[in-house]
């Protein structure tokens, strides 16, 4: 469970944000070490050698930060890195005094904090370090002048002002560039992973759909070879149920949003299949109040089976001699709930056997329990009152979109 020294390799079991955090801490540590070496050289050239010991201490602590990341203690390593920053800038401010613009280095360091801890999982660490930096800067501004150990000549102070101002700006640009480059790499990796998962999911739905179509074909073969009308009817019911599930998976991998089902498109295809199975001798009126009524996979298969049972039930039991069957299907979204109402102009559901003991209604009740739905059987209030079945599904759209 280790990254390598530069944070390039990472265990697959670790989350991507942890991997990215290690990369950022290591790269920022490299930048910080480079800056310390550059300051060490420049300050010795201008004769300001009071910070030499502190520079060497910081370089040693920077190596310890790499070691912490190497052992997988990336949160501790980030704390260590920012602690080093406070130590170095605090000492530098005391020795070089406020007029030297050394406090400008806190700007790139603050950028680093935001970039490293700018995640939901790490937000508390961001707050902690912002508070620590606030108190550190307040202390250096208010009480720092009381602890100046050396006096700085005007010539040296002038040089320090220019160098610190320019180098702090350069450090900020360097850190922004590196962090942006790392973010671009991470975004590309995430995009590749999402696309890979999209393709795998589409392939999964495609294979499931093909397998279910094979089952449908086998049922059709058995149905065509049977001489018993009862067996034929039972096999046709099974074929319709399997087809409704296959259609869910077909719509899910062929749609614009893999892993989600467009309710309108699905119902159009399902009604077409039921009409074909029963000869198409009916008027089916479909009303869906939104073209973007999307179902998640956890709800799509049960709802698809429920709709297949309701539509098939109207075709099987609502046919009346000398009257054309009319089936009205209304699907609407009410808040986070889905309201489904199926009406027909048949004789209605008259017997207790039809209301509760048939396999179709038992299946519907069982599926309603799966999707946390209410199931109400009633009659139309029109002159030719038929069946009126209402189903309300609570929170149907939870986690509906797998991929944008």
XYZ file of C-alpha atoms in Angstrom:
404
model
C 0.000 0.000 0.000
C 2.615 2.562 -1.047
C 3.129 5.211 -3.652
C 6.602 5.662 -5.074
C 8.700 8.681 -4.143
C 7.201 10.946 -6.779
C 3.661 9.687 -6.298
C 3.507 8.111 -9.771
C 2.381 4.617 -8.768
C -0.559 4.025 -6.508
C -2.477 0.992 -5.227
C -5.634 0.334 -7.236
C -7.644 -0.048 -4.032
C -7.047 3.597 -3.077
C -9.491 6.324 -4.205
C -8.360 8.572 -7.053
C -8.506 11.723 -4.910
C -5.926 10.236 -2.520
C -3.647 9.464 -5.453
C -4.030 13.031 -6.702
C -3.326 14.449 -3.237
C -0.034 12.522 -3.054
C 0.961 13.824 -6.487
C 0.248 17.426 -5.514
C 2.065 17.260 -2.168
C 5.132 15.680 -3.785
C 5.287 18.127 -6.673
C 4.755 21.119 -4.377
C 7.455 19.771 -2.098
C 9.801 19.624 -5.075
C 8.953 23.215 -5.995
C 9.426 24.308 -2.388
C 12.826 22.590 -2.197
C 13.899 24.275 -5.434
C 12.817 27.655 -4.070
C 14.744 27.111 -0.834
C 17.917 26.251 -2.769
C 17.472 29.331 -4.984
C 16.975 31.583 -1.945
C 19.989 30.020 -0.225
C 22.186 30.877 -3.218
C 20.849 34.413 -3.717
C 20.967 35.368 -0.031
C 24.557 34.197 0.252
C 25.478 36.229 -2.820
C 24.050 39.415 -1.290
C 25.644 38.622 2.071
C 22.466 37.755 3.964
C 23.557 34.452 5.553
C 21.449 34.433 8.722
C 18.974 31.876 7.309
C 21.501 29.286 6.088
C 20.942 26.912 8.997
C 17.187 27.196 8.686
C 17.366 26.536 4.940
C 19.260 23.291 5.513
C 16.782 22.252 8.217
C 13.902 22.868 5.805
C 15.570 20.816 3.061
C 15.937 17.931 5.511
C 12.300 18.230 6.568
C 11.294 18.274 2.886
C 12.947 14.888 2.454
C 10.931 13.651 5.446
C 7.746 14.756 3.642
C 8.602 12.488 0.697
C 9.179 9.632 3.122
C 5.779 10.135 4.742
C 4.092 10.043 1.325
C 6.110 6.956 0.428
C 4.696 5.131 3.452
C 1.126 6.144 2.573
C 0.713 8.811 5.305
C -0.358 11.455 2.801
C -2.486 13.553 5.207
C 0.387 13.715 7.685
C 2.751 14.544 4.809
C 0.553 17.474 3.752
C 0.467 18.760 7.344
C 4.236 18.394 7.503
C 4.652 20.337 4.251
C 2.530 23.282 5.387
C 4.120 23.210 8.829
C 7.513 23.597 7.152
C 6.117 26.563 5.231
C 4.960 28.295 8.405
C 8.298 27.608 10.099
C 10.406 28.948 7.215
C 8.286 32.029 6.497
C 7.993 32.836 10.196
C 11.764 32.689 10.699
C 12.396 34.592 7.453
C 9.994 37.352 8.513
C 11.709 37.710 11.881
C 15.181 37.959 10.293
C 14.326 39.971 7.166
C 11.579 42.124 8.796
C 8.137 42.947 7.377
C 9.474 45.586 4.979
C 11.256 42.911 2.940
C 7.976 41.644 1.420
C 8.611 38.137 2.751
C 4.940 37.814 3.690
C 4.131 37.687 -0.024
C 5.263 34.030 0.032
C 2.126 33.216 2.019
C 0.095 33.823 -1.153
C 1.455 30.833 -3.163
C 1.416 28.747 0.014
C -2.279 29.566 0.536
C -2.953 28.580 -3.097
C -1.355 25.238 -2.317
C -3.648 24.706 0.675
C -6.751 25.366 -1.392
C -5.617 23.061 -4.195
C -4.656 20.183 -1.915
C -7.572 20.337 0.521
C -10.222 21.594 -1.900
C -12.355 18.447 -1.618
C -15.360 17.471 0.461
C -13.360 14.749 2.212
C -10.604 17.210 3.197
C -12.556 20.398 3.842
C -11.975 20.311 7.598
C -8.212 20.305 6.971
C -8.613 23.346 4.714
C -10.397 25.209 7.516
C -7.728 24.215 10.053
C -4.869 25.517 7.921
C -6.653 28.723 6.980
C -7.114 29.458 10.687
C -3.467 28.608 11.435
C -2.250 30.869 8.634
C -4.475 33.705 9.796
C -3.065 33.569 13.314
C 0.509 33.156 12.013
C 0.294 36.221 9.783
C -1.424 38.205 12.558
C 1.370 37.295 14.982
C 4.107 38.228 12.499
C 2.481 41.574 11.698
C 1.558 42.580 15.258
C 4.244 41.005 17.458
C 6.980 40.149 14.974
C 8.831 43.503 15.193
C 9.500 42.863 18.911
C 11.662 39.838 18.061
C 13.891 41.143 15.233
C 17.340 39.623 16.056
C 19.391 41.526 13.462
C 19.386 44.927 11.812
C 19.249 45.045 8.016
C 20.997 47.780 6.055
C 19.021 49.895 3.598
C 20.950 48.443 0.640
C 20.281 44.860 1.686
C 16.637 45.662 2.490
C 16.162 47.194 -0.953
C 17.587 44.047 -2.557
C 15.440 41.792 -0.365
C 12.287 43.729 -1.273
C 12.881 43.318 -4.994
C 13.950 39.673 -4.757
C 11.142 38.590 -2.417
C 8.472 40.412 -4.429
C 9.569 38.963 -7.758
C 10.350 35.477 -6.441
C 7.046 35.218 -4.520
C 5.247 36.112 -7.757
C 7.336 33.547 -9.643
C 6.565 30.881 -7.023
C 2.852 31.606 -7.355
C 2.985 31.228 -11.133
C 4.984 28.030 -10.854
C 2.580 26.490 -8.369
C -0.477 27.493 -10.404
C 1.116 25.975 -13.518
C 2.026 22.707 -11.820
C -1.333 22.349 -10.047
C -3.197 23.117 -13.281
C -1.137 20.518 -15.136
C -1.884 17.927 -12.455
C -5.593 18.805 -12.557
C -5.638 18.436 -16.346
C -4.014 15.021 -16.042
C -6.487 13.975 -13.376
C -9.425 15.238 -15.455
C -8.173 13.270 -18.463
C -7.790 10.121 -16.359
C -11.283 10.550 -14.913
C -12.709 11.124 -18.403
C -11.017 7.953 -19.664
C -12.308 5.935 -16.707
C -15.852 7.243 -17.225
C -15.746 6.440 -20.929
C -14.406 2.956 -20.203
C -17.174 2.322 -17.691
C -19.741 3.692 -20.126
C -18.600 1.262 -22.809
C -18.507 -1.660 -20.377
C -21.982 -0.825 -19.104
C -23.330 -0.522 -22.641
C -21.799 -3.875 -23.505
C -23.336 -5.404 -20.379
C -26.824 -4.142 -21.262
C -26.348 -5.319 -24.838
C -25.389 -8.835 -23.742
C -28.233 -9.042 -21.226
C -30.670 -7.898 -23.914
C -29.338 -10.538 -26.328
C -29.618 -13.270 -23.719
C -33.193 -12.273 -22.911
C -34.004 -12.246 -26.621
C -32.700 -15.797 -26.829
C -35.043 -16.738 -23.992
C -37.892 -15.036 -25.867
C -37.069 -17.023 -29.003
C -37.031 -20.280 -27.063
C -40.435 -19.447 -25.571
C -41.785 -18.668 -29.054
C -40.516 -21.998 -30.368
C -42.168 -23.866 -27.516
C -45.393 -21.877 -27.965
C -45.557 -22.597 -31.696
C -45.094 -26.327 -31.074
C -47.822 -26.541 -28.442
C -51.409 -27.674 -29.128
C -52.827 -26.535 -25.789
C -54.374 -23.066 -25.765
C -53.766 -22.800 -22.018
C -50.062 -23.532 -22.504
C -49.893 -21.089 -25.409
C -51.460 -18.322 -23.311
C -49.124 -19.010 -20.395
C -46.079 -18.981 -22.666
C -47.251 -15.750 -24.302
C -47.503 -14.136 -20.859
C -43.955 -15.287 -20.098
C -42.720 -14.040 -23.471
C -44.235 -10.589 -22.851
C -42.617 -10.336 -19.423
C -39.207 -11.372 -20.717
C -39.535 -8.951 -23.625
C -40.362 -6.082 -21.260
C -37.104 -6.760 -19.391
C -35.108 -7.101 -22.626
C -36.558 -3.808 -23.845
C -35.349 -2.062 -20.675
C -31.769 -3.124 -21.346
C -32.044 -2.306 -25.056
C -33.224 1.233 -24.284
C -30.557 1.678 -21.632
C -27.563 0.958 -23.833
C -28.941 2.621 -26.980
C -30.043 5.873 -25.296
C -28.003 9.050 -24.905
C -27.526 8.356 -21.197
C -26.220 4.858 -20.662
C -27.701 3.282 -17.554
C -30.940 5.284 -17.594
C -34.315 4.627 -19.180
C -36.404 7.204 -21.029
C -39.970 6.403 -19.942
C -41.645 7.742 -23.096
C -39.457 5.814 -25.541
C -39.822 2.657 -23.500
C -43.625 2.797 -23.296
C -43.973 3.422 -27.035
C -41.996 0.266 -27.818
C -43.742 -1.764 -25.116
C -47.232 -0.806 -26.364
C -46.189 -1.680 -29.900
C -45.124 -5.146 -28.765
C -48.352 -5.781 -26.826
C -50.452 -4.583 -29.778
C -48.568 -6.961 -32.064
C -49.099 -9.881 -29.675
C -52.857 -9.270 -29.400
C -53.576 -8.264 -32.984
C -53.643 -4.470 -32.544
C -57.444 -4.310 -32.273
C -57.485 -1.413 -29.793
C -56.833 2.298 -29.393
C -54.094 3.004 -26.898
C -53.735 6.628 -25.823
C -50.387 7.326 -24.201
C -49.792 10.541 -22.272
C -46.406 11.222 -20.687
C -46.044 14.725 -19.262
C -42.321 14.964 -19.985
C -40.051 13.766 -22.790
C -37.193 13.599 -20.276
C -38.816 11.352 -17.706
C -35.767 9.253 -16.834
C -35.743 6.089 -14.722
C -32.686 4.625 -12.976
C -31.786 0.962 -13.466
C -32.960 0.080 -9.943
C -36.492 1.190 -10.844
C -36.616 0.561 -14.597
C -37.029 -3.239 -14.694
C -39.769 -3.430 -12.014
C -41.664 -0.488 -13.542
C -41.292 -2.026 -16.996
C -42.779 -5.296 -15.782
C -45.610 -3.440 -14.034
C -46.494 -1.539 -17.214
C -46.393 -4.740 -19.256
C -48.789 -6.433 -16.825
C -51.207 -3.476 -16.781
C -51.357 -3.074 -20.561
C -51.563 -6.825 -21.167
C -54.321 -7.122 -18.544
C -56.433 -4.555 -20.422
C -56.022 -6.426 -23.688
C -56.879 -9.776 -22.103
C -59.790 -8.831 -19.853
C -61.259 -5.526 -21.093
C -62.304 -6.625 -24.568
C -66.106 -6.291 -24.974
C -67.975 -7.552 -28.082
C -69.100 -4.768 -30.445
C -66.980 -2.181 -28.641
C -63.492 -1.057 -29.560
C -61.090 -1.256 -26.663
C -59.632 2.085 -25.576
C -56.748 2.139 -23.126
C -55.565 5.439 -21.622
C -52.118 5.516 -20.055
C -51.084 8.662 -18.206
C -47.636 9.024 -16.655
C -46.783 12.155 -14.732
C -44.063 13.411 -12.455
C -45.201 14.896 -9.135
C -42.193 16.226 -7.287
C -39.896 13.249 -6.802
C -42.752 10.792 -7.288
C -44.007 9.052 -10.412
C -47.774 8.727 -10.944
C -48.969 6.014 -13.359
C -52.643 5.688 -14.246
C -54.053 3.070 -16.638
C -57.724 3.240 -17.654
C -59.786 1.210 -20.106
C -63.409 1.116 -21.255
C -63.935 -2.545 -20.426
C -66.287 -4.099 -17.879
C -64.011 -3.231 -14.996
C -62.481 -5.518 -12.391
C -65.521 -7.162 -10.906
C -64.525 -10.319 -9.089
C -62.311 -10.716 -6.052
C -60.335 -13.260 -8.002
C -59.473 -10.643 -10.599
C -58.653 -8.098 -7.889
C -56.221 -10.052 -5.883
C -55.583 -13.667 -6.671
C -54.399 -13.705 -10.280
C -50.729 -14.114 -11.014
C -50.630 -10.752 -12.800
C -51.896 -8.737 -9.850
C -49.752 -10.694 -7.400
C -46.750 -9.881 -9.568
C -47.718 -6.197 -9.717
C -48.097 -6.003 -5.927
C -44.733 -7.678 -5.434
C -43.045 -5.299 -7.888
C -44.711 -2.294 -6.235
C -43.178 -3.333 -2.926
C -39.757 -3.441 -4.579
C -39.997 0.162 -5.794
C -41.833 1.503 -2.712
C -45.061 2.191 -4.626
C -48.742 2.333 -3.748
C -51.166 0.240 -5.836
C -54.856 1.193 -6.090
C -57.530 -0.652 -8.113
C -60.740 1.216 -8.893
C -63.283 2.074 -11.599
C -63.659 4.948 -14.024
C -66.344 7.507 -13.272
C -67.348 7.760 -16.953
C -70.518 6.277 -18.433
C -68.665 3.219 -19.719
C -66.756 2.638 -16.541
C -63.862 0.246 -16.846
C -60.756 -0.484 -14.849
C -58.799 2.371 -13.298
C -55.467 1.365 -11.819
C -53.211 3.912 -10.145
C -49.637 3.409 -9.057
C -47.556 6.019 -7.260
C -43.810 5.452 -6.977
C -41.993 7.435 -4.288
C -38.555 8.922 -5.058
C -38.336 7.185 -8.411
C -35.526 9.433 -9.679
C -33.046 8.887 -6.822
C -29.565 8.468 -8.331
C -31.118 8.362 -11.774
C -28.130 9.533 -13.784
C -25.149 7.220 -13.814
C -23.243 9.160 -16.458
C -23.860 12.599 -17.900
